PDB file of N, CA and C in Angstrom:
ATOM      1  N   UNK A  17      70.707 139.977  -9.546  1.00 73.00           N
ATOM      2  CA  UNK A  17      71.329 138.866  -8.866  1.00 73.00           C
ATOM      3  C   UNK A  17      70.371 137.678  -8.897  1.00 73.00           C
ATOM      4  N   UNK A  18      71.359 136.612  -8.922  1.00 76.00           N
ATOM      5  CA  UNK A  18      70.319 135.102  -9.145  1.00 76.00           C
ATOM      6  C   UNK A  18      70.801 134.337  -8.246  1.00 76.00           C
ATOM      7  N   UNK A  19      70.074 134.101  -7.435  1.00 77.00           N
ATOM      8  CA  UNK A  19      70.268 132.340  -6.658  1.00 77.00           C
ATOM      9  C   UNK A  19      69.924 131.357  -5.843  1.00 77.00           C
ATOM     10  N   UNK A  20      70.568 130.444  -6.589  1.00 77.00           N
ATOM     11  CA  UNK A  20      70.039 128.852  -6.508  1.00 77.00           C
ATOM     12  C   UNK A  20      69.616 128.289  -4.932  1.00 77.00           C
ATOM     13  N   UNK A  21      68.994 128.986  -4.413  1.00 78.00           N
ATOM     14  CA  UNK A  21      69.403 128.772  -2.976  1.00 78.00           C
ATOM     15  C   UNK A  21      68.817 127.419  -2.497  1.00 78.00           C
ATOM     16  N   UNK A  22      68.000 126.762  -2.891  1.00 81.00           N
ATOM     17  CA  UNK A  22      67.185 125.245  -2.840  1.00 81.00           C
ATOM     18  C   UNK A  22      68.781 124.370  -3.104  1.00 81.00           C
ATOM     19  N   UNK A  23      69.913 124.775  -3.959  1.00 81.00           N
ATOM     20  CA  UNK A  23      70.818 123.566  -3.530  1.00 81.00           C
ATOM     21  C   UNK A  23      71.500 123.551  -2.439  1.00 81.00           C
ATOM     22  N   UNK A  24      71.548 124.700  -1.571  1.00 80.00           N
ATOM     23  CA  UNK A  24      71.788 124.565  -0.487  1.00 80.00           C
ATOM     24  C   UNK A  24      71.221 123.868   0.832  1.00 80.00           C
ATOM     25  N   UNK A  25      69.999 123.887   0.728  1.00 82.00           N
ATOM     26  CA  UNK A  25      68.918 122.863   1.300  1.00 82.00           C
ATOM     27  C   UNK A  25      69.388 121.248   1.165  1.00 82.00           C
ATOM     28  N   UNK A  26      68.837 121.351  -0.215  1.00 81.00           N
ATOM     29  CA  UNK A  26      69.440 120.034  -0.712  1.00 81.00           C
ATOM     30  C   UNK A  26      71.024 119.472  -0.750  1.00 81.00           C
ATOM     31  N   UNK A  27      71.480 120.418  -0.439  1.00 77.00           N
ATOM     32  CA  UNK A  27      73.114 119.526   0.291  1.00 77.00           C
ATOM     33  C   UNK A  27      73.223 119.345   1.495  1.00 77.00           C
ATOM     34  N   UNK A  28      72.350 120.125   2.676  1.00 77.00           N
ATOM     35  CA  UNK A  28      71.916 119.747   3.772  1.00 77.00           C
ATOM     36  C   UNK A  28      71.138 118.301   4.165  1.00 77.00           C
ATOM     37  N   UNK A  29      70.389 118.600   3.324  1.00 77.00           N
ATOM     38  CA  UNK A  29      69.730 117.440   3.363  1.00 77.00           C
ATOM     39  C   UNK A  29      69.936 115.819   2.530  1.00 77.00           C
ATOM     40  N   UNK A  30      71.196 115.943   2.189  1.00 74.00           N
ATOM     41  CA  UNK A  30      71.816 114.787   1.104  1.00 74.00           C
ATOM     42  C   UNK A  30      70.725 114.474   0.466  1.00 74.00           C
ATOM     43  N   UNK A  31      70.386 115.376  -0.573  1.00 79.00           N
ATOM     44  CA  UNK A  31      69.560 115.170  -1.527  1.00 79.00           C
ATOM     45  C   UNK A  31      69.807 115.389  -2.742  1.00 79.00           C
ATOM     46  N   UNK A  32      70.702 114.606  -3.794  1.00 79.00           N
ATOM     47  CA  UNK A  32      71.108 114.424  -4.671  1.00 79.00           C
ATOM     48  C   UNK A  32      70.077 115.107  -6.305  1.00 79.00           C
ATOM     49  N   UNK A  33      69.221 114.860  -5.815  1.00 82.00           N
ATOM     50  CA  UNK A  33      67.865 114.713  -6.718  1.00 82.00           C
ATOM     51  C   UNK A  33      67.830 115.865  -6.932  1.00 82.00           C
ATOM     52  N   UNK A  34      67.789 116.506  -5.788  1.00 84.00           N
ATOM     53  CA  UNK A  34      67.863 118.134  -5.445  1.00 84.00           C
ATOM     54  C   UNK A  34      68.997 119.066  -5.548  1.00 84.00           C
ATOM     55  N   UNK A  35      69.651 118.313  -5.729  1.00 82.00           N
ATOM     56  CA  UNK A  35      70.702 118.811  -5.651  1.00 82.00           C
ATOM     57  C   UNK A  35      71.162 119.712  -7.387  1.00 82.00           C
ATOM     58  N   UNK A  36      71.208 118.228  -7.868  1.00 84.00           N
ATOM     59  CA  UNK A  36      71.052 118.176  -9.276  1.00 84.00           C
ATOM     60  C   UNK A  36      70.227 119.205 -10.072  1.00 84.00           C
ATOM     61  N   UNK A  37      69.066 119.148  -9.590  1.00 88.00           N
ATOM     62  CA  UNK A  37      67.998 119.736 -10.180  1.00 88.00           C
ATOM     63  C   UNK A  37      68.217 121.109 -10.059  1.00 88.00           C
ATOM     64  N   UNK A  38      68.775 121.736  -9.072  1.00 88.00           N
ATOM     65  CA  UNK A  38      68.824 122.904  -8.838  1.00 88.00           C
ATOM     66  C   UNK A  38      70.506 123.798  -9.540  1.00 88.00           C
ATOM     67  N   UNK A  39      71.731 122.891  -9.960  1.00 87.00           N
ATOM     68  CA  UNK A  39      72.221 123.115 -10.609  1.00 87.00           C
ATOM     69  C   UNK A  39      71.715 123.241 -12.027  1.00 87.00           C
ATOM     70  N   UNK A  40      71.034 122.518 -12.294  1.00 90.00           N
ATOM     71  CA  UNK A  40      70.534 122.384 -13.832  1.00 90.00           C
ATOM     72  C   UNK A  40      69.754 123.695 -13.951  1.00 90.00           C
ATOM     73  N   UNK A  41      68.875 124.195 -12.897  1.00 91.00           N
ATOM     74  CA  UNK A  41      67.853 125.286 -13.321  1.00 91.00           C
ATOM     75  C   UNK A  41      69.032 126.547 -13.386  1.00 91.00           C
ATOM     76  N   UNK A  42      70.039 126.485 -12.600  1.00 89.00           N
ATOM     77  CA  UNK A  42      71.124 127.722 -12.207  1.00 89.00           C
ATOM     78  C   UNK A  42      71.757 127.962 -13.438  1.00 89.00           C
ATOM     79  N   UNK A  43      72.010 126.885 -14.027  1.00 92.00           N
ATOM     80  CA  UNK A  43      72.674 126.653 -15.596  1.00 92.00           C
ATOM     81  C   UNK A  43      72.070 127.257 -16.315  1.00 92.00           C
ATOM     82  N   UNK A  44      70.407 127.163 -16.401  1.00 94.00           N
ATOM     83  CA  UNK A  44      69.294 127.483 -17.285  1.00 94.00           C
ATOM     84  C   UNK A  44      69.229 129.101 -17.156  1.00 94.00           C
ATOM     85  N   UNK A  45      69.412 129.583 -16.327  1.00 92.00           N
ATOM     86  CA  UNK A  45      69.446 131.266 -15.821  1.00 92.00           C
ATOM     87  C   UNK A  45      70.263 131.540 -16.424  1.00 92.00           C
ATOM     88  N   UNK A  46      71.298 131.263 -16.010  1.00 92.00           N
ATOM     89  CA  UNK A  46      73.073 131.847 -16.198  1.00 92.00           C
ATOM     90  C   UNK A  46      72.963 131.860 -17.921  1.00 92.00           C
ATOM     91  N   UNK A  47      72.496 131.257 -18.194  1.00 95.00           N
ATOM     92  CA  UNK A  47      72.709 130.741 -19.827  1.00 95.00           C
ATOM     93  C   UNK A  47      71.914 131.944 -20.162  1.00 95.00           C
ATOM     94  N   UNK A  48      70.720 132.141 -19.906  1.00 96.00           N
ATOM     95  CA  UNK A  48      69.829 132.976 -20.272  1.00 96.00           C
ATOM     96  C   UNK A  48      70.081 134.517 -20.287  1.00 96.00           C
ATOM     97  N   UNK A  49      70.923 134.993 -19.140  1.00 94.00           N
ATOM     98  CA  UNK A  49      71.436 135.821 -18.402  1.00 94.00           C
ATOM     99  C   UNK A  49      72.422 136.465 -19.159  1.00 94.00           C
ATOM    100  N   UNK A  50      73.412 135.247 -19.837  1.00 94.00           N
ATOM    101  CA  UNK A  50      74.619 135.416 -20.242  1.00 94.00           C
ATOM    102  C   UNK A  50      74.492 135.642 -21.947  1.00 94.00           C
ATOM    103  N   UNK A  51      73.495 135.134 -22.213  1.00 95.00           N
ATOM    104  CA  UNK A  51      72.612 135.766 -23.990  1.00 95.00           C
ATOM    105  C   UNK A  51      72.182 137.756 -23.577  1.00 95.00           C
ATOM    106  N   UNK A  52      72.084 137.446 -22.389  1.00 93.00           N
ATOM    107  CA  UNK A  52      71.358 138.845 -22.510  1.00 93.00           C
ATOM    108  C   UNK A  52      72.380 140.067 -22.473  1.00 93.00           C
ATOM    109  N   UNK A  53      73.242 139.531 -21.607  1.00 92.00           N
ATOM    110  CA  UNK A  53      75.008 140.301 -21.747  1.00 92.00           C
ATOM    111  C   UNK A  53      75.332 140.568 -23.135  1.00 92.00           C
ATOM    112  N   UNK A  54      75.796 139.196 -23.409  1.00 92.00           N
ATOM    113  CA  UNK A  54      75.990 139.447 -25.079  1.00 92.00           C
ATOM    114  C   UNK A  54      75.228 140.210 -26.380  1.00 92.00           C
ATOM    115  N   UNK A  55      74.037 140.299 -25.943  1.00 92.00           N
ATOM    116  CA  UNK A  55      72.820 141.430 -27.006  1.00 92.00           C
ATOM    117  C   UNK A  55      72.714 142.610 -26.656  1.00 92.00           C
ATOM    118  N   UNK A  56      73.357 142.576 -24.925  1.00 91.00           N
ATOM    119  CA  UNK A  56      73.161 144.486 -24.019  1.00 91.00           C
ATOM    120  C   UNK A  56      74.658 144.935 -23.486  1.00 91.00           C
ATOM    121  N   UNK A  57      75.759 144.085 -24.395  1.00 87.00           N
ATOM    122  CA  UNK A  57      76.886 144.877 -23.920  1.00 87.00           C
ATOM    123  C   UNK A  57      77.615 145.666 -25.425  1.00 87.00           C
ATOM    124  N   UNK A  58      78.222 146.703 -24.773  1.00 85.00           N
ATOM    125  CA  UNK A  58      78.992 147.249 -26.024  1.00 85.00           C
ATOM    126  C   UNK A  58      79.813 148.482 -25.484  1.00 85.00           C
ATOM    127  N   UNK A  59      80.429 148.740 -26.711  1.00 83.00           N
ATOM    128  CA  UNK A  59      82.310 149.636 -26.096  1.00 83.00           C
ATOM    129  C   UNK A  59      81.788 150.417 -25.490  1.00 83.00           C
ATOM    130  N   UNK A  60      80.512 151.037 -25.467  1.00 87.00           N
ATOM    131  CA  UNK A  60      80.657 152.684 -24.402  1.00 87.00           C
ATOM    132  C   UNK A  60      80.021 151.474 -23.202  1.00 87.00           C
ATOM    133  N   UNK A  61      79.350 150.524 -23.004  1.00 86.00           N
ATOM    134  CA  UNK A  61      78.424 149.961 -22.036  1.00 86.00           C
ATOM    135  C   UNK A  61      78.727 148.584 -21.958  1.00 86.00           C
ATOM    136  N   UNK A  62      79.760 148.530 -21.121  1.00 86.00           N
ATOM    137  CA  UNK A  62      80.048 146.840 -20.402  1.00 86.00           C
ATOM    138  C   UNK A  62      79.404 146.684 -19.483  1.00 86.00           C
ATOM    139  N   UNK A  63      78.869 145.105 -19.648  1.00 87.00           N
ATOM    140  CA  UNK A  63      78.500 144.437 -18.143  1.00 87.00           C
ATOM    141  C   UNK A  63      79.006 142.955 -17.582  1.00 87.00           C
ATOM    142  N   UNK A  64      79.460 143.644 -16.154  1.00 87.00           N
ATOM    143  CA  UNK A  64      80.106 142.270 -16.167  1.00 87.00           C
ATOM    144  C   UNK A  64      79.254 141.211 -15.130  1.00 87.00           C
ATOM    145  N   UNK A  65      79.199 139.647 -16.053  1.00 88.00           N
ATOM    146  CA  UNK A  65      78.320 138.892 -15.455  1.00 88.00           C
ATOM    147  C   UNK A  65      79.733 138.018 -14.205  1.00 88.00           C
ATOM    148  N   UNK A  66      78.888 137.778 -13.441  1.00 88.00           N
ATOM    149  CA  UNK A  66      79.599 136.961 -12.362  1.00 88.00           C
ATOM    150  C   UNK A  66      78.567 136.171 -11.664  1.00 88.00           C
ATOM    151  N   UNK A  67      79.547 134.735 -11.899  1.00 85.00           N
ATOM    152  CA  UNK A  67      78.541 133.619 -11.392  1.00 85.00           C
ATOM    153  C   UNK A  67      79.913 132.941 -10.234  1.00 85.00           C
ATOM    154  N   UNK A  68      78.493 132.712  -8.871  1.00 78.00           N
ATOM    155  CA  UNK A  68      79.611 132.494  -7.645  1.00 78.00           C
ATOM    156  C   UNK A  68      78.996 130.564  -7.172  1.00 78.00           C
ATOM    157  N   UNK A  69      79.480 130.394  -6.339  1.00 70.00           N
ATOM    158  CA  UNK A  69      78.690 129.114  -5.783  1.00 70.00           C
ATOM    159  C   UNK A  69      78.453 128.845  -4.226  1.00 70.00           C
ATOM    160  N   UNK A  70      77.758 128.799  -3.655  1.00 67.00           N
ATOM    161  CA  UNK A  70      78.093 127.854  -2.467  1.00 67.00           C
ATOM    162  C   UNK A  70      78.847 126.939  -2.233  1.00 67.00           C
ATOM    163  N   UNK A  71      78.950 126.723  -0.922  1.00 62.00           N
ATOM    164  CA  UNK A  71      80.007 125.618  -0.471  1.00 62.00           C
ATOM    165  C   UNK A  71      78.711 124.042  -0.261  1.00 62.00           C
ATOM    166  N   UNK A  72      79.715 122.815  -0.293  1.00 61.00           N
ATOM    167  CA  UNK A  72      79.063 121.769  -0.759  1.00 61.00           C
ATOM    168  C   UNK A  72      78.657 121.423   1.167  1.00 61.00           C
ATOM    169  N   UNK A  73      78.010 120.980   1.714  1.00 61.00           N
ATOM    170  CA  UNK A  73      78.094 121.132   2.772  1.00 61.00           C
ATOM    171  C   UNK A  73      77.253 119.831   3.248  1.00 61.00           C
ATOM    172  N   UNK A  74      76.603 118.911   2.235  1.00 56.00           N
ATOM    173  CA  UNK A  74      76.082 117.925   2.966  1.00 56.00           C
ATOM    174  C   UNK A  74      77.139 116.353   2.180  1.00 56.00           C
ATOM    175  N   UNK A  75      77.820 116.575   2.338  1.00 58.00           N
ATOM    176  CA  UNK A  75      78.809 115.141   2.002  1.00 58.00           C
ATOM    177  C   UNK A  75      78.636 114.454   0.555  1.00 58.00           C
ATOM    178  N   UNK A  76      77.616 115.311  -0.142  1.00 58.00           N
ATOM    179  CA  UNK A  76      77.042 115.111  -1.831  1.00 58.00           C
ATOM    180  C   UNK A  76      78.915 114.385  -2.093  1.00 58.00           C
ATOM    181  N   UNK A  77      79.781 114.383  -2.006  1.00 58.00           N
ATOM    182  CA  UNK A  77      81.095 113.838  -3.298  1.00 58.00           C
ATOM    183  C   UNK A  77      80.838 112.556  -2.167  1.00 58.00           C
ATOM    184  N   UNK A  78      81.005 112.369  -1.173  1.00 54.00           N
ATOM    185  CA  UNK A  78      80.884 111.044  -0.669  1.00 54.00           C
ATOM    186  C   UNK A  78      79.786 110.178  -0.772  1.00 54.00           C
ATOM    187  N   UNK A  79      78.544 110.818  -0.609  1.00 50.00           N
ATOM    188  CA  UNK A  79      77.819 110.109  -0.601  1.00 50.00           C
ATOM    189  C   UNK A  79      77.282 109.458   0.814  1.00 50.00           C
ATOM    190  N   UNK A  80      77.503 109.710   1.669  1.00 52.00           N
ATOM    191  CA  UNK A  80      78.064 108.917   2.688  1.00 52.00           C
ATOM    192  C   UNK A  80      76.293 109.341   3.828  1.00 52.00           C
ATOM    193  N   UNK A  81      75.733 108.300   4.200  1.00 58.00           N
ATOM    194  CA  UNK A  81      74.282 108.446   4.764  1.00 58.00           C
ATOM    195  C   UNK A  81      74.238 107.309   5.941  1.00 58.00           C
ATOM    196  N   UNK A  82      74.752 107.842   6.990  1.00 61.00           N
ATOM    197  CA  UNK A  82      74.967 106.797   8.147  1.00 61.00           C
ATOM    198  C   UNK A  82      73.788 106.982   8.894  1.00 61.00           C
ATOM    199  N   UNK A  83      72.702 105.665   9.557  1.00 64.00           N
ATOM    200  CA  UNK A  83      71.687 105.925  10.437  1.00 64.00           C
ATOM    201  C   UNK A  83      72.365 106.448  11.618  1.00 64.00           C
ATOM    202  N   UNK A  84      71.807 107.001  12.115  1.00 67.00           N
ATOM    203  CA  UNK A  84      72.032 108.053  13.930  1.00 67.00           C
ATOM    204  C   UNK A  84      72.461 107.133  14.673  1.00 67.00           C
ATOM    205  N   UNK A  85      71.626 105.671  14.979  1.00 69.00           N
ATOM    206  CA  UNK A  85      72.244 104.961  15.591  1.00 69.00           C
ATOM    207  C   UNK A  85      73.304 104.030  15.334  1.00 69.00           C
ATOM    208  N   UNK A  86      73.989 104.134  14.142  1.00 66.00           N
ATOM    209  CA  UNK A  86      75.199 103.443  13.396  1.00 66.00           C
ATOM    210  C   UNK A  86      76.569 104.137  13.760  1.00 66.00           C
ATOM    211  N   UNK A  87      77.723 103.540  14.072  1.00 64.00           N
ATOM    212  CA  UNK A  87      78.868 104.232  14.089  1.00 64.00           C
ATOM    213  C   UNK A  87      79.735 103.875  13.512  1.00 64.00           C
ATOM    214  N   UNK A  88      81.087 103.743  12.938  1.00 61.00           N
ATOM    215  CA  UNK A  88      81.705 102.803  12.705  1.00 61.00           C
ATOM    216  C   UNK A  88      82.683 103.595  11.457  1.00 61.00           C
ATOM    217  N   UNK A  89      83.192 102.771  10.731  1.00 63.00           N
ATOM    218  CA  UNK A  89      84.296 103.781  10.229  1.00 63.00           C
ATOM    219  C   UNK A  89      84.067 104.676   8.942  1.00 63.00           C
ATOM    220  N   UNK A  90      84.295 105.373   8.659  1.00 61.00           N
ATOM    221  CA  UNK A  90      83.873 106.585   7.877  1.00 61.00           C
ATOM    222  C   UNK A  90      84.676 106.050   6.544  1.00 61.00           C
ATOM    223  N   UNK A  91      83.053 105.717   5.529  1.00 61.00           N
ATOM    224  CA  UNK A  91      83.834 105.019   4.068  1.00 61.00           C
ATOM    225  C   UNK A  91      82.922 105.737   2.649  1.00 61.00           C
ATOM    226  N   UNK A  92      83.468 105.512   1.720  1.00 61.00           N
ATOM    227  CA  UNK A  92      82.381 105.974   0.804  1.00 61.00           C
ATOM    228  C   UNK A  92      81.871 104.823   0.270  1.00 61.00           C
ATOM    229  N   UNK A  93      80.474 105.715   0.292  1.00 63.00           N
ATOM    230  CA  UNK A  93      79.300 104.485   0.103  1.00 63.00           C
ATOM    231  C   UNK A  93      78.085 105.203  -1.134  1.00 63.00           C
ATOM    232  N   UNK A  94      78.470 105.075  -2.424  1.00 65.00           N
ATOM    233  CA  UNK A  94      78.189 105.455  -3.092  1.00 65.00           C
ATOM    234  C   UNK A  94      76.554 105.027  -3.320  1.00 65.00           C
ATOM    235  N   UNK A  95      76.038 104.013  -3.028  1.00 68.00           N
ATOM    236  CA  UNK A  95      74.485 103.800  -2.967  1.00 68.00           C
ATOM    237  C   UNK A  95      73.664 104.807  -3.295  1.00 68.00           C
ATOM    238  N   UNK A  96      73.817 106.047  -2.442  1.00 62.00           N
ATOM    239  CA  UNK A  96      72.396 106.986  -2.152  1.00 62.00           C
ATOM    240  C   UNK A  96      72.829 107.301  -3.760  1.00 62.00           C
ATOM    241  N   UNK A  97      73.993 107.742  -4.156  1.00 65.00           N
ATOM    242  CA  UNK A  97      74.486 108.356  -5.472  1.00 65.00           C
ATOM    243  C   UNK A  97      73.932 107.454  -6.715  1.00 65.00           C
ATOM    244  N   UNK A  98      73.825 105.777  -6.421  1.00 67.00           N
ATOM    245  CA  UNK A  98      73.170 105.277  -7.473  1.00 67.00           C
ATOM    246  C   UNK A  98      71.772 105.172  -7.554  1.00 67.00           C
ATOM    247  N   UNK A  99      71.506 105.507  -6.616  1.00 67.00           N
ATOM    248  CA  UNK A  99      70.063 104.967  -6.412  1.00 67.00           C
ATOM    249  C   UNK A  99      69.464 106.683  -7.105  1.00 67.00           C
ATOM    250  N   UNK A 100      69.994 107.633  -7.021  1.00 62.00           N
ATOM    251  CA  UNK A 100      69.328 109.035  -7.439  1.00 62.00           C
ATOM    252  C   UNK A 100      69.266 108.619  -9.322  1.00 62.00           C
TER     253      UNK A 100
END
């Protein structure tokens, strides 16, 4: 079993950077993982690979990074997303 568990952090923490980065390394496994299926499976000996995900949990599709003391109406504000 493999996982990415730093993007979960990093969706907590609207950290895009991190976010990113940690899909990309999950990709890099799975890929690796999924060569190794293909060279160690055969008719008497299947293996089956399964890749799952977490849930997105820090507002990463919105974008959306309001200061504590700010209130006001709930918009997407793509900034933090350009600025990564």
């Amino acid at each position: 079993m493999i996982e990415g568990a730093r993007i979960y952090h990093a969706a907590h923490n609207n950290d895009p950077i991190g976010h990113i980065y940690d899909i990309l390394e999950y990709n890099h496994a799975f890929e690796a993982v999924a060569k190794w299926v293909d060279e160690n499976s055969s008719d008497d000996h299947e293996i089956l690979l399964v890749s799952t995900s977490d849930h997105e949990c820090g507002g990463l599709a919105l974008s959306w990074q309001c200061p504590e003391d700010q209130t006001g109406d709930y918009a997407w504000c793509p900034d933090v997303m350009f600025n990564a």
